[in-house]
PDB file of C-alpha atoms in Angstrom:
ATOM      1  CA  MET A   1     -18.038 -20.870  -5.223  1.00  0.00           C
ATOM      2  CA  ALA A   2     -15.697 -18.357  -6.865  1.00  0.00           C
ATOM      3  CA  ASP A   3     -17.058 -16.128  -9.609  1.00  0.00           C
ATOM      4  CA  SER A   4     -15.019 -17.047 -12.709  1.00  0.00           C
ATOM      5  CA  THR A   5     -15.812 -13.699 -14.408  1.00  0.00           C
ATOM      6  CA  ARG A   6     -14.365 -11.673 -11.578  1.00  0.00           C
ATOM      7  CA  PRO A   7     -10.736 -10.742 -12.192  1.00  0.00           C
ATOM      8  CA  GLU A   8      -8.156 -11.817  -9.647  1.00  0.00           C
ATOM      9  CA  LEU A   9      -6.602  -9.068  -7.517  1.00  0.00           C
ATOM     10  CA  PRO A  10      -2.907  -8.421  -8.173  1.00  0.00           C
ATOM     11  CA  GLY A  11      -0.779  -9.905  -5.403  1.00  0.00           C
ATOM     12  CA  VAL A  12       0.188  -6.621  -3.740  1.00  0.00           C
ATOM     13  CA  LEU A  13      -3.433  -5.468  -3.566  1.00  0.00           C
ATOM     14  CA  ALA A  14      -4.511  -8.765  -2.032  1.00  0.00           C
ATOM     15  CA  ARG A  15      -1.804  -8.417   0.595  1.00  0.00           C
ATOM     16  CA  MET A  16      -2.601  -4.720   1.298  1.00  0.00           C
ATOM     17  CA  TRP A  17      -6.311  -5.436   1.739  1.00  0.00           C
ATOM     18  CA  GLY A  18      -5.915  -8.680   3.709  1.00  0.00           C
ATOM     19  CA  ARG A  19      -7.356 -10.879   1.007  1.00  0.00           C
ATOM     20  CA  GLU A  20      -4.357 -13.199   0.580  1.00  0.00           C
ATOM     21  CA  PRO A  21      -4.592 -16.404   2.618  1.00  0.00           C
ATOM     22  CA  ALA A  22      -2.016 -16.650   5.367  1.00  0.00           C
ATOM     23  CA  PRO A  23       0.495 -19.503   5.075  1.00  0.00           C
ATOM     24  CA  ARG A  24      -0.170 -22.247   7.611  1.00  0.00           C
ATOM     25  CA  ARG A  25       3.220 -23.927   7.738  1.00  0.00           C
ATOM     26  CA  GLY A  26       6.731 -22.820   8.472  1.00  0.00           C
ATOM     27  CA  PRO A  27       8.123 -20.137  10.745  1.00  0.00           C
ATOM     28  CA  LYS A  28       6.306 -16.911  11.229  1.00  0.00           C
ATOM     29  CA  PRO A  29       7.603 -14.342   8.719  1.00  0.00           C
ATOM     30  CA  SER A  30       9.787 -11.576  10.191  1.00  0.00           C
ATOM     31  CA  LEU A  31       8.451  -9.042   7.647  1.00  0.00           C
ATOM     32  CA  ASP A  32       5.101  -7.956   6.420  1.00  0.00           C
ATOM     33  CA  LEU A  33       3.922  -5.512   3.769  1.00  0.00           C
ATOM     34  CA  ALA A  34       2.968  -2.886   6.318  1.00  0.00           C
ATOM     35  CA  ARG A  35       6.497  -2.878   7.839  1.00  0.00           C
ATOM     36  CA  ILE A  36       8.122  -2.690   4.396  1.00  0.00           C
ATOM     37  CA  THR A  37       5.775   0.123   3.321  1.00  0.00           C
ATOM     38  CA  LYS A  38       6.463   2.075   6.525  1.00  0.00           C
ATOM     39  CA  ALA A  39      10.220   1.799   6.019  1.00  0.00           C
ATOM     40  CA  ALA A  40       9.916   2.901   2.376  1.00  0.00           C
ATOM     41  CA  THR A  41       7.748   5.865   3.382  1.00  0.00           C
ATOM     42  CA  GLU A  42      10.240   6.922   6.096  1.00  0.00           C
ATOM     43  CA  ILE A  43      13.044   6.833   3.471  1.00  0.00           C
ATOM     44  CA  ALA A  44      10.934   8.887   1.018  1.00  0.00           C
ATOM     45  CA  ASP A  45       9.995  11.446   3.685  1.00  0.00           C
ATOM     46  CA  ALA A  46      13.654  11.852   4.748  1.00  0.00           C
ATOM     47  CA  ALA A  47      15.458  11.708   1.420  1.00  0.00           C
ATOM     48  CA  GLY A  48      12.921  11.866  -1.352  1.00  0.00           C
ATOM     49  CA  LEU A  49      11.250   9.289  -3.531  1.00  0.00           C
ATOM     50  CA  ALA A  50      14.411   8.699  -5.560  1.00  0.00           C
ATOM     51  CA  ALA A  51      16.085   7.294  -2.466  1.00  0.00           C
ATOM     52  CA  VAL A  52      13.481   4.505  -2.163  1.00  0.00           C
ATOM     53  CA  SER A  53      15.154   1.330  -3.317  1.00  0.00           C
ATOM     54  CA  MET A  54      14.974  -2.314  -2.307  1.00  0.00           C
ATOM     55  CA  ASN A  55      18.573  -2.044  -1.051  1.00  0.00           C
ATOM     56  CA  ASN A  56      17.849   0.984   1.131  1.00  0.00           C
ATOM     57  CA  ILE A  57      14.669  -0.522   2.537  1.00  0.00           C
ATOM     58  CA  ALA A  58      16.399  -3.814   3.266  1.00  0.00           C
ATOM     59  CA  SER A  59      19.221  -1.989   5.046  1.00  0.00           C
ATOM     60  CA  ARG A  60      16.706  -0.079   7.168  1.00  0.00           C
ATOM     61  CA  LEU A  61      14.934  -3.326   8.115  1.00  0.00           C
ATOM     62  CA  GLY A  62      18.115  -5.378   8.607  1.00  0.00           C
ATOM     63  CA  VAL A  63      17.234  -8.003   6.007  1.00  0.00           C
ATOM     64  CA  ALA A  64      18.533  -9.115   2.569  1.00  0.00           C
ATOM     65  CA  PRO A  65      17.032  -7.210  -0.362  1.00  0.00           C
ATOM     66  CA  MET A  66      15.745 -10.414  -1.979  1.00  0.00           C
ATOM     67  CA  SER A  67      13.557 -11.123   1.111  1.00  0.00           C
ATOM     68  CA  LEU A  68      11.434  -8.135   0.225  1.00  0.00           C
ATOM     69  CA  TYR A  69      10.323  -9.697  -3.019  1.00  0.00           C
ATOM     70  CA  ARG A  70       8.148 -12.207  -1.106  1.00  0.00           C
ATOM     71  CA  TYR A  71       5.910  -9.251  -0.260  1.00  0.00           C
ATOM     72  CA  VAL A  72       6.494  -6.781  -3.099  1.00  0.00           C
ATOM     73  CA  GLY A  73       7.041  -7.902  -6.663  1.00  0.00           C
ATOM     74  CA  SER A  74       8.508  -4.651  -7.995  1.00  0.00           C
ATOM     75  CA  LYS A  75       9.152  -1.020  -7.146  1.00  0.00           C
ATOM     76  CA  ASP A  76       5.893  -0.101  -8.866  1.00  0.00           C
ATOM     77  CA  GLU A  77       4.030  -2.421  -6.471  1.00  0.00           C
ATOM     78  CA  LEU A  78       5.898  -0.819  -3.574  1.00  0.00           C
ATOM     79  CA  LEU A  79       4.929   2.676  -4.723  1.00  0.00           C
ATOM     80  CA  LEU A  80       1.293   1.547  -4.989  1.00  0.00           C
ATOM     81  CA  ALA A  81       1.451   0.234  -1.398  1.00  0.00           C
ATOM     82  CA  MET A  82       3.017   3.474  -0.207  1.00  0.00           C
ATOM     83  CA  LEU A  83       0.332   5.553  -1.859  1.00  0.00           C
ATOM     84  CA  ASP A  84      -2.417   3.390  -0.476  1.00  0.00           C
ATOM     85  CA  ALA A  85      -0.949   3.671   3.051  1.00  0.00           C
ATOM     86  CA  ALA A  86      -0.463   7.434   2.813  1.00  0.00           C
ATOM     87  CA  ALA A  87      -3.972   8.045   1.471  1.00  0.00           C
ATOM     88  CA  GLY A  88      -5.683   6.333   4.371  1.00  0.00           C
ATOM     89  CA  GLU A  89      -9.431   5.862   4.441  1.00  0.00           C
ATOM     90  CA  PRO A  90     -11.751   7.990   2.281  1.00  0.00           C
ATOM     91  CA  PRO A  91     -13.622  10.744   4.065  1.00  0.00           C
ATOM     92  CA  SER A  92     -17.046  10.018   5.533  1.00  0.00           C
ATOM     93  CA  PRO A  93     -19.951  10.858   3.195  1.00  0.00           C
ATOM     94  CA  ASP A  94     -21.896  12.592   6.051  1.00  0.00           C
ATOM     95  CA  GLY A  95     -25.044  12.872   3.922  1.00  0.00           C
ATOM     96  CA  LEU A  96     -23.361  14.865   1.173  1.00  0.00           C
ATOM     97  CA  SER A  97     -24.515  14.640  -2.424  1.00  0.00           C
ATOM     98  CA  ARG A  98     -22.340  12.546  -4.706  1.00  0.00           C
ATOM     99  CA  ARG A  99     -20.825  15.685  -6.231  1.00  0.00           C
ATOM    100  CA  GLU A 100     -20.053  17.223  -2.847  1.00  0.00           C
ATOM    101  CA  TYR A 101     -18.597  13.977  -1.573  1.00  0.00           C
ATOM    102  CA  LEU A 102     -16.318  13.562  -4.606  1.00  0.00           C
ATOM    103  CA  ALA A 103     -15.215  17.205  -4.260  1.00  0.00           C
ATOM    104  CA  ARG A 104     -14.350  16.566  -0.570  1.00  0.00           C
ATOM    105  CA  TRP A 105     -12.389  13.439  -1.483  1.00  0.00           C
ATOM    106  CA  ALA A 106     -10.565  15.242  -4.295  1.00  0.00           C
ATOM    107  CA  ARG A 107      -9.610  18.077  -1.885  1.00  0.00           C
ATOM    108  CA  ALA A 108      -8.375  15.501   0.621  1.00  0.00           C
ATOM    109  CA  ASN A 109      -6.157  13.953  -2.063  1.00  0.00           C
ATOM    110  CA  VAL A 110      -4.762  17.320  -3.147  1.00  0.00           C
ATOM    111  CA  ASP A 111      -4.034  18.166   0.535  1.00  0.00           C
ATOM    112  CA  LEU A 112      -2.215  14.807   0.888  1.00  0.00           C
ATOM    113  CA  PHE A 113      -0.033  15.388  -2.187  1.00  0.00           C
ATOM    114  CA  VAL A 114       0.812  18.951  -1.135  1.00  0.00           C
ATOM    115  CA  ALA A 115       1.710  17.760   2.405  1.00  0.00           C
ATOM    116  CA  ARG A 116       3.789  14.825   1.152  1.00  0.00           C
ATOM    117  CA  PRO A 117       5.282  15.636  -2.213  1.00  0.00           C
TER     118      PRO A 117
END
């Protein structure tokens, strides 16, 4: 039974975290969110974040721009997916206090943003 007080995840988060049910009918999709995110990140790494557009991503993947909207509803959702993919998993707590752990995680995020502006 679903908890009616629990808010529903936005579509892009459900797809990123594997919480969206897979379609059972029809042909297997040629794209997925991970492939789109990877292409967008490659474009951003090569030409900057301003170069990330649905047209550029679609060109890189060899698909029509509108086909991307099945997986990503907007550029903001795409940027969220890119950030989630770049951030990776949080560091291991390794028995640290809450304060030490949060400081480690904050440093890891700063290092990420410095390495990939």
